[in-house]
Coordinates of C-alpha atoms in Angstrom, one line a residue:
X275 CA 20.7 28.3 7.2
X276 CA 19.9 25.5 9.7
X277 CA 18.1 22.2 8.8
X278 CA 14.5 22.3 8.2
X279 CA 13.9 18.6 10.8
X280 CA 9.9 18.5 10.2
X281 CA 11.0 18.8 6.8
X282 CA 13.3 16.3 6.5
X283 CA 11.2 14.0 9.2
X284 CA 8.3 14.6 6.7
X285 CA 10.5 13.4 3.3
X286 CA 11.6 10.2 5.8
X287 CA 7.9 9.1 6.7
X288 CA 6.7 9.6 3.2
X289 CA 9.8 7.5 2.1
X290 CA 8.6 4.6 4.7
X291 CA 4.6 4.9 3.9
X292 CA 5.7 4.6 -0.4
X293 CA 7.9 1.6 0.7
X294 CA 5.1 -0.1 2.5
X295 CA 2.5 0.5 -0.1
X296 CA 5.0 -1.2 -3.1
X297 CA 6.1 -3.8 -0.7
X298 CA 2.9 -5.4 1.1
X299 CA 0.8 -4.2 -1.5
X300 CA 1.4 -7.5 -3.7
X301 CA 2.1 -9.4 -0.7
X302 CA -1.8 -8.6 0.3
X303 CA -2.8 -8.6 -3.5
X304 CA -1.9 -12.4 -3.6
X305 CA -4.4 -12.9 -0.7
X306 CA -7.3 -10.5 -2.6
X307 CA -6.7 -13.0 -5.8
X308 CA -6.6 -16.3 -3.5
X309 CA -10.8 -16.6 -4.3
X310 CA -10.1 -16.2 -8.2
X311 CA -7.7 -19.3 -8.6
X312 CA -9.4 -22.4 -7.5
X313 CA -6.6 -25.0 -8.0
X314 CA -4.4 -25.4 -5.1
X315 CA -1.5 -26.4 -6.2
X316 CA -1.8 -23.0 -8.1
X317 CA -2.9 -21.2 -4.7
X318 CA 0.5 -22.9 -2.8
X319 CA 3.1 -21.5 -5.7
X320 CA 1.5 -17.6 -5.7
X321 CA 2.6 -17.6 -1.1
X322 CA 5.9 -19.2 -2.2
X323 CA 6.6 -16.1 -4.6
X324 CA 6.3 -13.9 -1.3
X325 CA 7.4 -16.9 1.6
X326 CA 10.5 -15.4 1.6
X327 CA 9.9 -11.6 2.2
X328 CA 6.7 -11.5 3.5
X329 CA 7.7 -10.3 7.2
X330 CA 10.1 -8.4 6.3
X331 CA 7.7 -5.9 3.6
X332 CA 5.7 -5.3 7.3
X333 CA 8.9 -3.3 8.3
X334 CA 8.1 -0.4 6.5
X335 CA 4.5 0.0 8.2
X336 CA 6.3 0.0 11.5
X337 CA 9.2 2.1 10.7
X338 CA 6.5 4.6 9.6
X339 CA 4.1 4.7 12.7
X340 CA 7.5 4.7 15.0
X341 CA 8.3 7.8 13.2
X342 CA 5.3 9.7 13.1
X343 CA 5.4 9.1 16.9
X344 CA 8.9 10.0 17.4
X345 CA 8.6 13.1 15.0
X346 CA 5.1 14.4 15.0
X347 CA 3.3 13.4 18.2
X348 CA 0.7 15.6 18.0
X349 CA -0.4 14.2 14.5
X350 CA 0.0 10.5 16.1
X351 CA -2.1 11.3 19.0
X352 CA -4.9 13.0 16.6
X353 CA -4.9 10.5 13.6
X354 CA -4.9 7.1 16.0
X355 CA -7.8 8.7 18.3
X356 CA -9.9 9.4 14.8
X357 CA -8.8 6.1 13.3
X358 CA -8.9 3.9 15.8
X359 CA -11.4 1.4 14.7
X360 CA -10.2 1.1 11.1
X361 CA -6.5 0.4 12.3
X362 CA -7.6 -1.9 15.3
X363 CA -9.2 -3.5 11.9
X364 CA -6.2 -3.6 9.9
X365 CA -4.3 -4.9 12.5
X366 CA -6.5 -7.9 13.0
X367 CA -6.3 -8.6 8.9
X368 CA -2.3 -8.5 9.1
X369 CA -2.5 -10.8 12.5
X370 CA -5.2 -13.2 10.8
X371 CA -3.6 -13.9 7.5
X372 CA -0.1 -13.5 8.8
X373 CA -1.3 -16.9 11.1
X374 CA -3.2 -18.2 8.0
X375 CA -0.2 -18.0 5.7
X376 CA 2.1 -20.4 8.4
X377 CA -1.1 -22.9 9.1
X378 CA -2.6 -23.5 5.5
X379 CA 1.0 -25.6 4.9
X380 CA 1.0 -27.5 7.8
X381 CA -2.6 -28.0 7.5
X382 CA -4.2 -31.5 7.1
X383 CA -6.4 -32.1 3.7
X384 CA -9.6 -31.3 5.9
X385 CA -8.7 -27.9 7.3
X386 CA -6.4 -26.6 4.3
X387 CA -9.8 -24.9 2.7
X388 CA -10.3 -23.2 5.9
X389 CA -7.0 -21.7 6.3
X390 CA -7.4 -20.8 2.5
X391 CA -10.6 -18.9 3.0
X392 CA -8.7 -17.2 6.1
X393 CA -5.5 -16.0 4.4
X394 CA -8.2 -14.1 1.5
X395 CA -10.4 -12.8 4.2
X396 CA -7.6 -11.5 6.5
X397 CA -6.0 -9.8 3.0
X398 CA -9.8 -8.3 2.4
X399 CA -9.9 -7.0 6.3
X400 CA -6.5 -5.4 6.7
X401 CA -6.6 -3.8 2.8
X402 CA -9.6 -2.3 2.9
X403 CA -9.4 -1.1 6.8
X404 CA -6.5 0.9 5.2
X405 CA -8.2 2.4 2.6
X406 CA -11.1 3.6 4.5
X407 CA -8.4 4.8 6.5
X408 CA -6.8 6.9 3.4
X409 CA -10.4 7.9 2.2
X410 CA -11.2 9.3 6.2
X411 CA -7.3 11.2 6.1
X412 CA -8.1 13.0 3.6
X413 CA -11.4 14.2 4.6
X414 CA -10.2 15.5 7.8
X415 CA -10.5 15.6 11.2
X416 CA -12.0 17.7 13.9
X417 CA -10.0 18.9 16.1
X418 CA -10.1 21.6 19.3
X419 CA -7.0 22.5 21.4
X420 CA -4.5 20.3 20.3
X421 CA -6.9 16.8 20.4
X422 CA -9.2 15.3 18.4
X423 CA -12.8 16.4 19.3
X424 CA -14.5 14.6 16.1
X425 CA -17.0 11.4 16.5
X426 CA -15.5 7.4 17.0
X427 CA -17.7 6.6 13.6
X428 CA -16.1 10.3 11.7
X429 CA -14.4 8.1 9.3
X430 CA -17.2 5.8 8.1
X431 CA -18.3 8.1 4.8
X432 CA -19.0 7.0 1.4
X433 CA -15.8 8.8 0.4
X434 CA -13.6 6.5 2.8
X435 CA -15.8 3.6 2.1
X436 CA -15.0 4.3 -2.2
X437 CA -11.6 4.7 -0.9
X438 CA -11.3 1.3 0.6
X439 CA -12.7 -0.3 -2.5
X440 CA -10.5 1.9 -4.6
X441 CA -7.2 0.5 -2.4
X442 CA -8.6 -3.0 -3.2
X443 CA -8.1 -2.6 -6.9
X444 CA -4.6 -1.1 -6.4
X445 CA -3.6 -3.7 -4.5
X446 CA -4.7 -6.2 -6.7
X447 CA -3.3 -4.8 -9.7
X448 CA 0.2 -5.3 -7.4
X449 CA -0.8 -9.2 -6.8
X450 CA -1.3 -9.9 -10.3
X451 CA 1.2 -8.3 -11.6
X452 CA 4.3 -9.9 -9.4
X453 CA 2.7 -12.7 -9.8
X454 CA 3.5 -12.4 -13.9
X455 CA 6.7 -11.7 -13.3
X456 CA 7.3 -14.4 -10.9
X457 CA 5.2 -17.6 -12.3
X458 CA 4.4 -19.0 -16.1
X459 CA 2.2 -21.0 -17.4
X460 CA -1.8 -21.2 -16.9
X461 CA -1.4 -19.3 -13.6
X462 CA 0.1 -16.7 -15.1
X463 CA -2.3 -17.0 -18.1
X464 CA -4.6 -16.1 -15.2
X465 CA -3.3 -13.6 -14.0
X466 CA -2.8 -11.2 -16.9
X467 CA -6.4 -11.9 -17.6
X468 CA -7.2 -10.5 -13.7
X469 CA -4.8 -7.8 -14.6
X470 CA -6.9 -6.8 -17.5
X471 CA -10.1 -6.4 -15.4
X472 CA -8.2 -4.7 -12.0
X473 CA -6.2 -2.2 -14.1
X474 CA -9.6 -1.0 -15.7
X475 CA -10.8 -0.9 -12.1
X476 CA -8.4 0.9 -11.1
X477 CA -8.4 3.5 -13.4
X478 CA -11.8 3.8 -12.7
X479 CA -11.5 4.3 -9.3
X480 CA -8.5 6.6 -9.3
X481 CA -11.2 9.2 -12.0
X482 CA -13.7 9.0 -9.4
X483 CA -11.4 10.1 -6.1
X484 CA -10.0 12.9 -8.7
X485 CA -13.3 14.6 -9.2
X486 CA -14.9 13.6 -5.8
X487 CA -11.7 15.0 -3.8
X488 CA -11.8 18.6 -5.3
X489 CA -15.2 18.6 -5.2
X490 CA -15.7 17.9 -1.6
X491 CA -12.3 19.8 -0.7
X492 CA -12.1 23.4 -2.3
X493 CA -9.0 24.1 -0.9
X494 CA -8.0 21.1 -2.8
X495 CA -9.4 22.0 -5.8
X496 CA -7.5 25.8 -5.4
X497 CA -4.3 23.8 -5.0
X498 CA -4.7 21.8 -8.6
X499 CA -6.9 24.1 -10.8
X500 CA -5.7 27.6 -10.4
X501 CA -2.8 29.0 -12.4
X502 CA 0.1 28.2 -12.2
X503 CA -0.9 24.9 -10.5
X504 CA -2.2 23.7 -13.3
X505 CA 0.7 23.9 -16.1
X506 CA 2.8 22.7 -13.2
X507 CA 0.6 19.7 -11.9
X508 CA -0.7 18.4 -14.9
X509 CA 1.6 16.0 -15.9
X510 CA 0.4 13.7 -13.2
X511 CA -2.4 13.4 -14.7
X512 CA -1.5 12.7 -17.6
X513 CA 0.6 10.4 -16.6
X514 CA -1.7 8.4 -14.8
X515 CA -3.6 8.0 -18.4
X516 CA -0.1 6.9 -20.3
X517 CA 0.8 4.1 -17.5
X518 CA -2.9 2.7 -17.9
X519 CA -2.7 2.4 -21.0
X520 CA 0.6 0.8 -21.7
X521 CA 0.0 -1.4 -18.5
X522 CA -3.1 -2.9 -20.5
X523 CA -0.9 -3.0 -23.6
X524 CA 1.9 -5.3 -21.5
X525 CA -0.4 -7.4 -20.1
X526 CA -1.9 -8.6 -23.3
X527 CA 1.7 -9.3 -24.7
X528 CA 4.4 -12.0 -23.6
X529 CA 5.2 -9.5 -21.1
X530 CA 6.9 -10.7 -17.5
X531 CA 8.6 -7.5 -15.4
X532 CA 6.8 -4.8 -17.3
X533 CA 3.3 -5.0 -15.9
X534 CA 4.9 -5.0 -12.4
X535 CA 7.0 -1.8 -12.9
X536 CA 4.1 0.1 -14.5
X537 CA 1.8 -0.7 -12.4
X538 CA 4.2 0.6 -9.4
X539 CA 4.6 3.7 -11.5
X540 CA 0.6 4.4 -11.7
X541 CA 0.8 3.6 -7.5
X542 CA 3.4 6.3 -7.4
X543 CA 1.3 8.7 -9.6
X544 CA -1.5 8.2 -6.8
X545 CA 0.6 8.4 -4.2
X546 CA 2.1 11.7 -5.8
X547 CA -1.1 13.3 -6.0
X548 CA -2.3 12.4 -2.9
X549 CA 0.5 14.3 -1.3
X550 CA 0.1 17.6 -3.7
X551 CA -3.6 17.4 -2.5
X552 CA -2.9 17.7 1.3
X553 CA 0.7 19.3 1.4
X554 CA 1.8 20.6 4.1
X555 CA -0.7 19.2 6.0
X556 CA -0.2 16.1 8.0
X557 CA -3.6 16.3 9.5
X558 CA -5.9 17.9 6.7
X559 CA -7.3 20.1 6.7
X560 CA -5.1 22.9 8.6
X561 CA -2.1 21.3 11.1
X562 CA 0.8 21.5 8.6
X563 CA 4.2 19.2 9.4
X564 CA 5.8 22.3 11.6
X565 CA 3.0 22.9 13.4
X566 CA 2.4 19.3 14.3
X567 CA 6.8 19.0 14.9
X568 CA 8.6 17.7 18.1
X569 CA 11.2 19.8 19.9
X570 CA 14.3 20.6 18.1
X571 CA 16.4 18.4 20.0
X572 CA 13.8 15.2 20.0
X573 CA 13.8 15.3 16.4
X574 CA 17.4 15.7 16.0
X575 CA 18.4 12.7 18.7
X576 CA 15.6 10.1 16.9
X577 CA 16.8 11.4 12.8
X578 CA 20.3 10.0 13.9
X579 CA 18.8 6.5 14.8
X580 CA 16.5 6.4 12.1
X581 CA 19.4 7.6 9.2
X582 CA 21.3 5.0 10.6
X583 CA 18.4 2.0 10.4
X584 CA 17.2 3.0 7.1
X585 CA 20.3 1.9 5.3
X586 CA 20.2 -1.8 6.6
X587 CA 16.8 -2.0 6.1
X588 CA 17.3 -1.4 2.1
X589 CA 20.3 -3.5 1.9
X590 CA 18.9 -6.7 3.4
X591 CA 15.7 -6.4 1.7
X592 CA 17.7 -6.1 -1.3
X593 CA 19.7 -8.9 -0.8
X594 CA 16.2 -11.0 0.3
X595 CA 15.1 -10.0 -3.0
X596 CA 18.3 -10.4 -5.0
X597 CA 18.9 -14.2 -3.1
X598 CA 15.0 -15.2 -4.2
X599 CA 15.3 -13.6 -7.8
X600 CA 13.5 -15.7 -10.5
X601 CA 10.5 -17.8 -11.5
X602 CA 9.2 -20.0 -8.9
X603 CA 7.2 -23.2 -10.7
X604 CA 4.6 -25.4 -9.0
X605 CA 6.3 -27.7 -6.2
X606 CA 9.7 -24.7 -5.5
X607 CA 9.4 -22.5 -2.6
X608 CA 10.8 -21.1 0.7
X609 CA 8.4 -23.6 3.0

């Protein structure tokens, strides 16, 4: 039996999209909390708790559109035509506060405020530009031999716009809760009171895009409601429910890596579904991961590079990680 490569390409770019979503999703989150904490000294010790890994969590985004382009141009060519705007969008977010996260340091007193008010907006911009993103993927696209034949404007809906809220709330959940984990004091006081209020968001939000999906999608709803689906699927669910609820319960308490790891757990819950939702699909509703595959030997020649990147990828993030481990207090940082 030979090696199923869409397979395995499909398991690799699912791998890279999780790893972004943990990894810049409280790197961003600090950004969509900047306009909640008003002191600055406050505002300067929530970047140092990222100044050291904040480039390096962008790798995963990269690694992932290289190998959807490497392993499944056909999807690449059909999701970037439809997405275009929103991802020109998210771009500009990532550029903007990437600039505004070097300058508000080196700022004088009079333009520090500015470069404050940039670093939130371009978190706000390149956040929800993904979202709207997710909410348009799984919609669907149009397509007729082999290209996209939907609108520029397909993927502005109030599903994708609900979506891009929804994302929002997820990724400030993440913010708040690394920033527990990494701070004390009043900012952290702060932040498990934010926590409070984004994990009911949250919640909220994830309820609404499990009834409105099914609903708008029959083939999705087939896939989760009939039997045996059900018994088997479930637990997600159900999960979801457990998480939120001891994720509030943490974040009232004395509480420091808890909140974090729980709230990554009720990401990968989300994430989980989403993918039971549109499986095999890697552009919903019908082109499935073999019929959207590159030749054979294409696949094979880029899974050798990629195996061999992957590896050092996880071990020096790990080691970033490991070498910046611990509380950082006002005054301590990278810059």
């Amino acid at each position: 039996m030979g090696i199923d490569l869409p397979l395995l390409w499909a398991v690799v770019i699912g791998f890279g999209l999780m790893m972004y979503v943990i990894m810049d999703g409280f790197d961003l989150g600090i950004g969509l909390l900047f306009p909640f904490v008003r002191d600055r000294s406050d505002r300067d010790t929530m970047v140092n708790t990222v100044a050291p890994v904040w480039d390096g969590n962008e790798t995963w985004l990269v690694l992932g559109g290289a190998a959807l382009l490497a392993a499944f141009p056909l999807a690449y060519s059909i999701i970037l035509t439809a997405l275009y705007l929103p991802i020109v969008a998210m771009l500009a977010g990532l550029i903007w506060r990437g600039v505004a996260f070097e300058f508000r340091f080196k700022a004088d007193e009079a333009h520090k405020p500015f470069w404050d008010k940039a670093f939130a907006w371009g978190s706000y911009v390149a956040t929800f530009s993904q979202g709207v993103a997710l909410g348009a993927f799984i919609n669907g696209f149009t397509v007729a031999d082999g290209a996209y034949a939907g609108g520029l404007l397909d993927w502005l809906t109030p599903f994708s716009l609900f979506t891009g809220i929804g994302l929002l709330a997820a990724y400030g959940l993440l913010g708040a809760t690394w920033l527990i984990m990494k701070t004390e004091g009043r900012l952290q006081g702060r932040m498990r009171a934010l926590g409070r209020q984004v994990t009911v968001a949250l919640l909220a939000a994830i309820a609404v895009v499990s009834l409105w999906t099914p609903y708008a999608h029959p083939a999705v709803a087939v896939r989760w409601f009939a039997l045996p689906n059900l018994l088997f699927f479930a637990p997600v669910p159900v999960l979801v429910l457990l998480a939120g609820w001891a994720l509030l319960r943490t974040l009232g308490r004395e509480s420091h890596a808890p909140p974090f790891i729980l709230a990554l757990f009720v990401l990968f819950l989300g994430y989980s579904g989403l993918a039971i939702s549109l499986w095999p699909n890697i552009v919903p509703p019908a082109i499935s991961i073999w019929d959207a595959a590159a030749p054979v030997q294409s696949m094979g020649f880029a899974l050798v590079g990629a195996l061999f990147i992957i590896p050092f990828i996880l071990a020096y993030t790990a080691w970033s990680y490991y070498v910046f481990r611990g509380k950082v207090r006002p005054g301590e940082g990278y810059h």
